Amino acid sequence: MKVKYWLLTILGTISVEVCLAQTYDKVYIERKNVDTNNSIYKVGRNFYYTYNIKNAQGDELFISDKDKNTLTSNENETIKSQMKWEIIEPVKGKRTNRRQTEVRFSFTPEIGSRSYTGIVENEQNVWLHPFRMNFFKSLETAPFPYIHIDKSIGYTWSDQMKIGEYWSNKLWGEWQGELLLDYTYTITDEVELTTALGVLHCQKVVSTAKSKLGETTLVSYFSKEYGFVRMEYKLLTGLEVVLDLTKVEEVEIE
């Protein structure tokens, strides 16, 4: 199954990343009530995350304000380390991903550029596209946050996806043509995780993406109330990226 992501730039302020990729074929995507039956990623909810980036030696790195596709060790030359995920009602007939809930990503407080993509939430599974703008294109090489609902510790599943060389970069891995990623996911534990939103009961999911270049990993923590509240990535070049949910707000739908 082929999915097109069309690059769209409007007055230099809004961008949607472009690629042609083989999607996760085993994700269950409902045909109706795509947004209305969501209990976590509901239209009108905003999710705020902080992020932390380290190299293989454990040194903290930052996204450069001069070029948001690169990293710097100088904290004075960086953008704010916070992002915003807005669950929105798409314009009729213009949903970015068919039969997926619309989400708008942006750095905050900066809102100079935005990225639009989709989230799948239903009674069988929750699966979401990671933030994939600027340096965060690197997350395309790792497993996407994904969980099967109401499964026990030890439950394991797999999937695949091909990604084009558009996502390639020497910072997180280079290749030519298409790169096949083989995913494995396992629910390994149930934990009481201390977060900015309090102590939350979460399922811990350990996942890997294997390819001809090596292996990336994602350890995610899923709460039935707030979704993926912590995501710990390790990329092909040893870079580590950690996202933590810090705030969820409800906004009035016009």
PDB file of C-alpha atoms in Angstrom:
ATOM      1  CA  MET A   1       0.000   0.000   0.000  1.00  0.00           C
ATOM      2  CA  LYS A   2       1.509   3.341  -1.072  1.00  0.00           C
ATOM      3  CA  VAL A   3       1.044   6.578   0.831  1.00  0.00           C
ATOM      4  CA  LYS A   4       2.030   9.998  -0.504  1.00  0.00           C
ATOM      5  CA  TYR A   5       3.115  12.807   1.747  1.00  0.00           C
ATOM      6  CA  TRP A   6       2.967  16.031  -0.291  1.00  0.00           C
ATOM      7  CA  LEU A   7       5.286  18.864   0.612  1.00  0.00           C
ATOM      8  CA  LEU A   8       3.247  22.017   1.093  1.00  0.00           C
ATOM      9  CA  THR A   9       4.693  25.418   1.864  1.00  0.00           C
ATOM     10  CA  ILE A  10       2.408  28.421   2.326  1.00  0.00           C
ATOM     11  CA  LEU A  11       4.151  31.787   2.633  1.00  0.00           C
ATOM     12  CA  GLY A  12       7.086  29.996   4.197  1.00  0.00           C
ATOM     13  CA  THR A  13       5.136  29.263   7.369  1.00  0.00           C
ATOM     14  CA  ILE A  14       3.542  25.854   6.950  1.00  0.00           C
ATOM     15  CA  SER A  15       5.343  22.729   5.819  1.00  0.00           C
ATOM     16  CA  VAL A  16       4.312  19.108   5.415  1.00  0.00           C
ATOM     17  CA  GLU A  17       7.069  16.567   4.853  1.00  0.00           C
ATOM     18  CA  VAL A  18       7.125  14.595   1.631  1.00  0.00           C
ATOM     19  CA  CYS A  19       7.912  10.977   1.051  1.00  0.00           C
ATOM     20  CA  LEU A  20       6.641   7.884  -0.663  1.00  0.00           C
ATOM     21  CA  ALA A  21       6.671   4.949   1.718  1.00  0.00           C
ATOM     22  CA  GLN A  22       5.286   1.506   2.421  1.00  0.00           C
ATOM     23  CA  THR A  23       3.097   2.017   5.451  1.00  0.00           C
ATOM     24  CA  TYR A  24       2.501  -0.185   8.509  1.00  0.00           C
ATOM     25  CA  ASP A  25       0.165  -2.753   6.919  1.00  0.00           C
ATOM     26  CA  LYS A  26      -0.930  -4.407  10.161  1.00  0.00           C
ATOM     27  CA  VAL A  27      -2.228  -1.288  11.915  1.00  0.00           C
ATOM     28  CA  TYR A  28      -6.011  -1.501  12.211  1.00  0.00           C
ATOM     29  CA  ILE A  29      -7.559   1.679  10.785  1.00  0.00           C
ATOM     30  CA  GLU A  30     -11.287   2.168  11.228  1.00  0.00           C
ATOM     31  CA  ARG A  31     -13.469   3.316   8.351  1.00  0.00           C
ATOM     32  CA  LYS A  32     -15.909   5.435  10.376  1.00  0.00           C
ATOM     33  CA  ASN A  33     -15.871   7.665  13.462  1.00  0.00           C
ATOM     34  CA  VAL A  34     -12.196   8.395  12.924  1.00  0.00           C
ATOM     35  CA  ASP A  35     -12.217  11.308  15.388  1.00  0.00           C
ATOM     36  CA  THR A  36     -15.493  11.128  17.300  1.00  0.00           C
ATOM     37  CA  ASN A  37     -14.778   7.975  19.293  1.00  0.00           C
ATOM     38  CA  ASN A  38     -11.239   8.915  20.382  1.00  0.00           C
ATOM     39  CA  SER A  39     -10.773   8.929  24.149  1.00  0.00           C
ATOM     40  CA  ILE A  40      -7.159  10.221  24.196  1.00  0.00           C
ATOM     41  CA  TYR A  41      -6.359  12.100  21.009  1.00  0.00           C
ATOM     42  CA  LYS A  42      -9.622  14.025  20.896  1.00  0.00           C
ATOM     43  CA  VAL A  43     -10.200  17.026  18.647  1.00  0.00           C
ATOM     44  CA  GLY A  44      -9.561  20.132  20.734  1.00  0.00           C
ATOM     45  CA  ARG A  45      -6.814  18.605  22.875  1.00  0.00           C
ATOM     46  CA  ASN A  46      -3.274  19.974  22.848  1.00  0.00           C
ATOM     47  CA  PHE A  47      -0.287  17.928  24.021  1.00  0.00           C
ATOM     48  CA  TYR A  48       2.973  19.611  25.061  1.00  0.00           C
ATOM     49  CA  TYR A  49       6.269  17.717  25.106  1.00  0.00           C
ATOM     50  CA  THR A  50       9.795  18.620  26.094  1.00  0.00           C
ATOM     51  CA  TYR A  51      12.681  16.837  24.431  1.00  0.00           C
ATOM     52  CA  ASN A  52      16.271  16.011  25.294  1.00  0.00           C
ATOM     53  CA  ILE A  53      18.993  14.940  22.852  1.00  0.00           C
ATOM     54  CA  LYS A  54      22.325  13.289  23.681  1.00  0.00           C
ATOM     55  CA  ASN A  55      25.137  11.833  21.605  1.00  0.00           C
ATOM     56  CA  ALA A  56      26.662   8.378  22.076  1.00  0.00           C
ATOM     57  CA  GLN A  57      29.052   9.801  24.685  1.00  0.00           C
ATOM     58  CA  GLY A  58      26.188  11.179  26.784  1.00  0.00           C
ATOM     59  CA  ASP A  59      26.806  14.860  25.938  1.00  0.00           C
ATOM     60  CA  GLU A  60      23.682  17.008  25.695  1.00  0.00           C
ATOM     61  CA  LEU A  61      22.973  18.475  22.268  1.00  0.00           C
ATOM     62  CA  PHE A  62      20.494  21.056  21.040  1.00  0.00           C
ATOM     63  CA  ILE A  63      18.695  21.837  17.788  1.00  0.00           C
ATOM     64  CA  SER A  64      20.437  24.796  16.188  1.00  0.00           C
ATOM     65  CA  ASP A  65      18.438  27.986  15.768  1.00  0.00           C
ATOM     66  CA  LYS A  66      20.506  28.768  12.646  1.00  0.00           C
ATOM     67  CA  ASP A  67      19.683  25.470  10.954  1.00  0.00           C
ATOM     68  CA  LYS A  68      16.957  23.368  12.601  1.00  0.00           C
ATOM     69  CA  ASN A  69      18.170  20.271  10.718  1.00  0.00           C
ATOM     70  CA  THR A  70      21.447  20.248  12.671  1.00  0.00           C
ATOM     71  CA  LEU A  71      22.595  19.957  16.275  1.00  0.00           C
ATOM     72  CA  THR A  72      24.861  22.153  18.383  1.00  0.00           C
ATOM     73  CA  SER A  73      26.480  21.872  21.806  1.00  0.00           C
ATOM     74  CA  ASN A  74      26.005  25.610  22.415  1.00  0.00           C
ATOM     75  CA  GLU A  75      22.801  26.071  24.405  1.00  0.00           C
ATOM     76  CA  ASN A  76      22.743  29.791  23.547  1.00  0.00           C
ATOM     77  CA  GLU A  77      22.202  29.062  19.849  1.00  0.00           C
ATOM     78  CA  THR A  78      19.152  26.847  20.154  1.00  0.00           C
ATOM     79  CA  ILE A  79      15.402  26.898  19.828  1.00  0.00           C
ATOM     80  CA  LYS A  80      13.212  26.165  22.828  1.00  0.00           C
ATOM     81  CA  SER A  81      13.138  22.479  23.691  1.00  0.00           C
ATOM     82  CA  GLN A  82       9.371  22.133  23.610  1.00  0.00           C
ATOM     83  CA  MET A  83       6.878  21.019  20.987  1.00  0.00           C
ATOM     84  CA  LYS A  84       3.113  21.197  20.682  1.00  0.00           C
ATOM     85  CA  TRP A  85       0.774  18.586  19.225  1.00  0.00           C
ATOM     86  CA  GLU A  86      -2.691  19.965  18.363  1.00  0.00           C
ATOM     87  CA  ILE A  87      -5.524  17.549  17.578  1.00  0.00           C
ATOM     88  CA  ILE A  88      -7.586  19.472  15.064  1.00  0.00           C
ATOM     89  CA  GLU A  89     -10.632  19.154  12.828  1.00  0.00           C
ATOM     90  CA  PRO A  90      -9.287  19.077   9.245  1.00  0.00           C
ATOM     91  CA  VAL A  91     -10.785  21.091   6.452  1.00  0.00           C
ATOM     92  CA  LYS A  92     -13.413  18.932   4.763  1.00  0.00           C
ATOM     93  CA  GLY A  93     -11.816  16.789   2.074  1.00  0.00           C
ATOM     94  CA  LYS A  94      -8.281  17.812   3.066  1.00  0.00           C
ATOM     95  CA  ARG A  95      -7.365  15.315   5.781  1.00  0.00           C
ATOM     96  CA  THR A  96      -3.603  14.758   5.553  1.00  0.00           C
ATOM     97  CA  ASN A  97      -3.838  10.995   6.047  1.00  0.00           C
ATOM     98  CA  ARG A  98      -7.009   9.201   5.006  1.00  0.00           C
ATOM     99  CA  ARG A  99      -9.013   7.805   7.951  1.00  0.00           C
ATOM    100  CA  GLN A 100      -6.548   9.201  10.503  1.00  0.00           C
ATOM    101  CA  THR A 101      -7.082  11.867  13.135  1.00  0.00           C
ATOM    102  CA  GLU A 102      -5.445  15.141  12.102  1.00  0.00           C
ATOM    103  CA  VAL A 103      -2.559  16.417  14.227  1.00  0.00           C
ATOM    104  CA  ARG A 104      -0.616  19.658  13.800  1.00  0.00           C
ATOM    105  CA  PHE A 105       2.949  19.717  15.151  1.00  0.00           C
ATOM    106  CA  SER A 106       4.971  22.834  15.928  1.00  0.00           C
ATOM    107  CA  PHE A 107       7.823  24.058  18.057  1.00  0.00           C
ATOM    108  CA  THR A 108       6.587  26.259  20.874  1.00  0.00           C
ATOM    109  CA  PRO A 109       6.669  29.137  21.666  1.00  0.00           C
ATOM    110  CA  GLU A 110       7.915  29.469  18.069  1.00  0.00           C
ATOM    111  CA  ILE A 111       5.184  28.848  15.503  1.00  0.00           C
ATOM    112  CA  GLY A 112       7.032  29.792  12.321  1.00  0.00           C
ATOM    113  CA  SER A 113       6.538  26.358  10.779  1.00  0.00           C
ATOM    114  CA  ARG A 114       4.064  23.552  11.274  1.00  0.00           C
ATOM    115  CA  SER A 115       3.816  19.943  10.176  1.00  0.00           C
ATOM    116  CA  TYR A 116       0.567  18.024   9.643  1.00  0.00           C
ATOM    117  CA  THR A 117       0.064  14.288   9.801  1.00  0.00           C
ATOM    118  CA  GLY A 118      -2.166  11.596  11.338  1.00  0.00           C
ATOM    119  CA  ILE A 119      -2.864   9.507  14.418  1.00  0.00           C
ATOM    120  CA  VAL A 120      -4.782   6.229  14.592  1.00  0.00           C
ATOM    121  CA  GLU A 121      -6.784   5.583  17.767  1.00  0.00           C
ATOM    122  CA  ASN A 122      -9.455   2.937  18.200  1.00  0.00           C
ATOM    123  CA  GLU A 123     -10.373   0.042  20.485  1.00  0.00           C
ATOM    124  CA  GLN A 124      -7.769  -2.231  18.870  1.00  0.00           C
ATOM    125  CA  ASN A 125      -4.628  -0.090  18.634  1.00  0.00           C
ATOM    126  CA  VAL A 126      -3.078   3.355  18.955  1.00  0.00           C
ATOM    127  CA  TRP A 127      -0.418   4.344  16.423  1.00  0.00           C
ATOM    128  CA  LEU A 128       1.006   7.735  15.702  1.00  0.00           C
ATOM    129  CA  HIS A 129       3.362   9.456  13.344  1.00  0.00           C
ATOM    130  CA  PRO A 130       6.197  11.004  15.332  1.00  0.00           C
ATOM    131  CA  PHE A 131       7.140  14.673  15.040  1.00  0.00           C
ATOM    132  CA  ARG A 132       9.066  14.652  11.721  1.00  0.00           C
ATOM    133  CA  MET A 133      10.049  18.253  11.040  1.00  0.00           C
ATOM    134  CA  ASN A 134      13.663  19.520  10.881  1.00  0.00           C
ATOM    135  CA  PHE A 135      16.000  17.358  13.024  1.00  0.00           C
ATOM    136  CA  PHE A 136      13.034  15.203  14.030  1.00  0.00           C
ATOM    137  CA  LYS A 137      13.017  13.666  10.553  1.00  0.00           C
ATOM    138  CA  SER A 138      15.495  11.339  12.268  1.00  0.00           C
ATOM    139  CA  LEU A 139      12.604   9.588  14.037  1.00  0.00           C
ATOM    140  CA  GLU A 140      11.456   8.169  10.713  1.00  0.00           C
ATOM    141  CA  THR A 141      14.271   5.616  11.069  1.00  0.00           C
ATOM    142  CA  ALA A 142      12.933   4.364  14.420  1.00  0.00           C
ATOM    143  CA  PRO A 143       9.770   2.464  15.378  1.00  0.00           C
ATOM    144  CA  PHE A 144       6.661   4.634  15.461  1.00  0.00           C
ATOM    145  CA  PRO A 145       4.835   4.794  18.823  1.00  0.00           C
ATOM    146  CA  TYR A 146       2.364   1.905  18.616  1.00  0.00           C
ATOM    147  CA  ILE A 147       0.438  -0.263  21.054  1.00  0.00           C
ATOM    148  CA  HIS A 148      -2.227  -2.971  20.920  1.00  0.00           C
ATOM    149  CA  ILE A 149      -4.932  -2.212  23.467  1.00  0.00           C
ATOM    150  CA  ASP A 150      -5.675  -4.426  26.484  1.00  0.00           C
ATOM    151  CA  LYS A 151      -2.823  -6.872  25.915  1.00  0.00           C
ATOM    152  CA  SER A 152      -0.806  -8.488  28.696  1.00  0.00           C
ATOM    153  CA  ILE A 153       2.883  -8.306  29.543  1.00  0.00           C
ATOM    154  CA  GLY A 154       4.840 -10.392  27.055  1.00  0.00           C
ATOM    155  CA  TYR A 155       2.551  -9.691  24.092  1.00  0.00           C
ATOM    156  CA  THR A 156       4.664  -9.249  20.931  1.00  0.00           C
ATOM    157  CA  TRP A 157       3.832  -8.140  17.394  1.00  0.00           C
ATOM    158  CA  SER A 158       5.674  -7.058  14.242  1.00  0.00           C
ATOM    159  CA  ASP A 159       5.342  -4.894  11.134  1.00  0.00           C
ATOM    160  CA  GLN A 160       7.368  -3.365   8.295  1.00  0.00           C
ATOM    161  CA  MET A 161       7.828  -0.097   6.426  1.00  0.00           C
ATOM    162  CA  LYS A 162       9.995   1.214   3.602  1.00  0.00           C
ATOM    163  CA  ILE A 163      11.291   4.785   3.725  1.00  0.00           C
ATOM    164  CA  GLY A 164      12.935   6.783   0.946  1.00  0.00           C
ATOM    165  CA  GLU A 165      16.341   8.447   0.994  1.00  0.00           C
ATOM    166  CA  TYR A 166      14.605  11.804   1.598  1.00  0.00           C
ATOM    167  CA  TRP A 167      14.845  10.861   5.294  1.00  0.00           C
ATOM    168  CA  SER A 168      18.570  10.059   5.060  1.00  0.00           C
ATOM    169  CA  ASN A 169      21.123  12.244   6.868  1.00  0.00           C
ATOM    170  CA  LYS A 170      24.662  11.706   8.135  1.00  0.00           C
ATOM    171  CA  LEU A 171      23.520  12.736  11.649  1.00  0.00           C
ATOM    172  CA  TRP A 172      21.222   9.731  12.027  1.00  0.00           C
ATOM    173  CA  GLY A 173      21.998   7.398   9.102  1.00  0.00           C
ATOM    174  CA  GLU A 174      22.596   7.582   5.361  1.00  0.00           C
ATOM    175  CA  TRP A 175      21.344   5.339   2.533  1.00  0.00           C
ATOM    176  CA  GLN A 176      20.277   5.475  -1.091  1.00  0.00           C
ATOM    177  CA  GLY A 177      16.969   4.398  -2.545  1.00  0.00           C
ATOM    178  CA  GLU A 178      14.527   2.727  -0.141  1.00  0.00           C
ATOM    179  CA  LEU A 179      15.349   1.420   3.307  1.00  0.00           C
ATOM    180  CA  LEU A 180      13.298  -1.523   4.623  1.00  0.00           C
ATOM    181  CA  LEU A 181      12.618  -1.422   8.362  1.00  0.00           C
ATOM    182  CA  ASP A 182      11.492  -4.572  10.191  1.00  0.00           C
ATOM    183  CA  TYR A 183       9.734  -3.749  13.457  1.00  0.00           C
ATOM    184  CA  THR A 184       9.243  -5.820  16.586  1.00  0.00           C
ATOM    185  CA  TYR A 185       7.172  -4.599  19.560  1.00  0.00           C
ATOM    186  CA  THR A 186       6.796  -6.177  23.005  1.00  0.00           C
ATOM    187  CA  ILE A 187       4.797  -5.056  26.041  1.00  0.00           C
ATOM    188  CA  THR A 188       7.429  -5.724  28.706  1.00  0.00           C
ATOM    189  CA  ASP A 189       6.015  -4.237  31.912  1.00  0.00           C
ATOM    190  CA  GLU A 190       3.367  -2.191  33.698  1.00  0.00           C
ATOM    191  CA  VAL A 191       4.842   0.682  35.697  1.00  0.00           C
ATOM    192  CA  GLU A 192       3.871   3.648  37.846  1.00  0.00           C
ATOM    193  CA  LEU A 193       5.676   6.414  35.962  1.00  0.00           C
ATOM    194  CA  THR A 194       6.376   9.777  37.588  1.00  0.00           C
ATOM    195  CA  THR A 195       5.574  12.539  35.084  1.00  0.00           C
ATOM    196  CA  ALA A 196       4.798  16.253  35.011  1.00  0.00           C
ATOM    197  CA  LEU A 197       1.132  15.190  35.082  1.00  0.00           C
ATOM    198  CA  GLY A 198       1.617  13.105  38.225  1.00  0.00           C
ATOM    199  CA  VAL A 199       2.210   9.397  38.733  1.00  0.00           C
ATOM    200  CA  LEU A 200       0.605   7.534  35.829  1.00  0.00           C
ATOM    201  CA  HIS A 201      -0.044   3.829  35.344  1.00  0.00           C
ATOM    202  CA  CYS A 202       1.603   2.929  32.033  1.00  0.00           C
ATOM    203  CA  GLN A 203       2.376  -0.031  29.867  1.00  0.00           C
ATOM    204  CA  LYS A 204       6.007  -0.134  28.777  1.00  0.00           C
ATOM    205  CA  VAL A 205       6.570  -1.071  25.136  1.00  0.00           C
ATOM    206  CA  VAL A 206      10.061  -1.971  23.901  1.00  0.00           C
ATOM    207  CA  SER A 207      10.408  -1.841  20.109  1.00  0.00           C
ATOM    208  CA  THR A 208      13.147  -2.229  17.520  1.00  0.00           C
ATOM    209  CA  ALA A 209      13.557  -1.333  13.853  1.00  0.00           C
ATOM    210  CA  LYS A 210      16.127  -3.481  12.050  1.00  0.00           C
ATOM    211  CA  SER A 211      17.521  -2.651   8.623  1.00  0.00           C
ATOM    212  CA  LYS A 212      20.664  -3.199   6.555  1.00  0.00           C
ATOM    213  CA  LEU A 213      22.161  -0.216   8.418  1.00  0.00           C
ATOM    214  CA  GLY A 214      21.671  -1.651  11.896  1.00  0.00           C
ATOM    215  CA  GLU A 215      19.063  -1.244  14.617  1.00  0.00           C
ATOM    216  CA  THR A 216      17.151   1.635  16.186  1.00  0.00           C
ATOM    217  CA  THR A 217      15.030   1.342  19.317  1.00  0.00           C
ATOM    218  CA  LEU A 218      12.068   3.030  20.956  1.00  0.00           C
ATOM    219  CA  VAL A 219      10.979   2.457  24.537  1.00  0.00           C
ATOM    220  CA  SER A 220       7.569   4.063  25.040  1.00  0.00           C
ATOM    221  CA  TYR A 221       5.245   4.427  28.002  1.00  0.00           C
ATOM    222  CA  PHE A 222       1.528   4.401  27.260  1.00  0.00           C
ATOM    223  CA  SER A 223      -1.199   5.762  29.542  1.00  0.00           C
ATOM    224  CA  LYS A 224      -4.870   5.097  28.770  1.00  0.00           C
ATOM    225  CA  GLU A 225      -5.598   8.659  29.876  1.00  0.00           C
ATOM    226  CA  TYR A 226      -2.864  10.606  28.048  1.00  0.00           C
ATOM    227  CA  GLY A 227      -1.458   8.242  25.420  1.00  0.00           C
ATOM    228  CA  PHE A 228       2.281   8.103  24.890  1.00  0.00           C
ATOM    229  CA  VAL A 229       3.677  10.084  27.813  1.00  0.00           C
ATOM    230  CA  ARG A 230       7.362   9.209  27.404  1.00  0.00           C
ATOM    231  CA  MET A 231       9.322   8.076  24.340  1.00  0.00           C
ATOM    232  CA  GLU A 232      12.991   7.078  24.508  1.00  0.00           C
ATOM    233  CA  TYR A 233      14.667   6.721  21.102  1.00  0.00           C
ATOM    234  CA  LYS A 234      18.127   5.423  20.230  1.00  0.00           C
ATOM    235  CA  LEU A 235      19.148   6.041  16.623  1.00  0.00           C
ATOM    236  CA  LEU A 236      21.583   4.320  14.255  1.00  0.00           C
ATOM    237  CA  THR A 237      24.443   6.716  15.035  1.00  0.00           C
ATOM    238  CA  GLY A 238      24.016   6.439  18.813  1.00  0.00           C
ATOM    239  CA  LEU A 239      22.003   9.622  19.232  1.00  0.00           C
ATOM    240  CA  GLU A 240      19.401   9.405  21.999  1.00  0.00           C
ATOM    241  CA  VAL A 241      16.184  11.432  21.889  1.00  0.00           C
ATOM    242  CA  VAL A 242      13.745  11.489  24.820  1.00  0.00           C
ATOM    243  CA  LEU A 243      10.288  13.099  24.669  1.00  0.00           C
ATOM    244  CA  ASP A 244       8.290  13.748  27.846  1.00  0.00           C
ATOM    245  CA  LEU A 245       4.679  14.877  28.024  1.00  0.00           C
ATOM    246  CA  THR A 246       4.412  17.919  30.304  1.00  0.00           C
ATOM    247  CA  LYS A 247       0.916  19.312  29.769  1.00  0.00           C
ATOM    248  CA  VAL A 248      -2.427  18.476  28.180  1.00  0.00           C
ATOM    249  CA  GLU A 249      -4.994  21.208  27.608  1.00  0.00           C
ATOM    250  CA  GLU A 250      -8.495  21.355  26.231  1.00  0.00           C
ATOM    251  CA  VAL A 251      -9.361  24.165  23.819  1.00  0.00           C
ATOM    252  CA  GLU A 252     -12.756  25.307  22.668  1.00  0.00           C
ATOM    253  CA  ILE A 253     -13.728  24.145  19.190  1.00  0.00           C
ATOM    254  CA  GLU A 254     -15.067  26.956  17.028  1.00  0.00           C
TER     255      GLU A 254
END
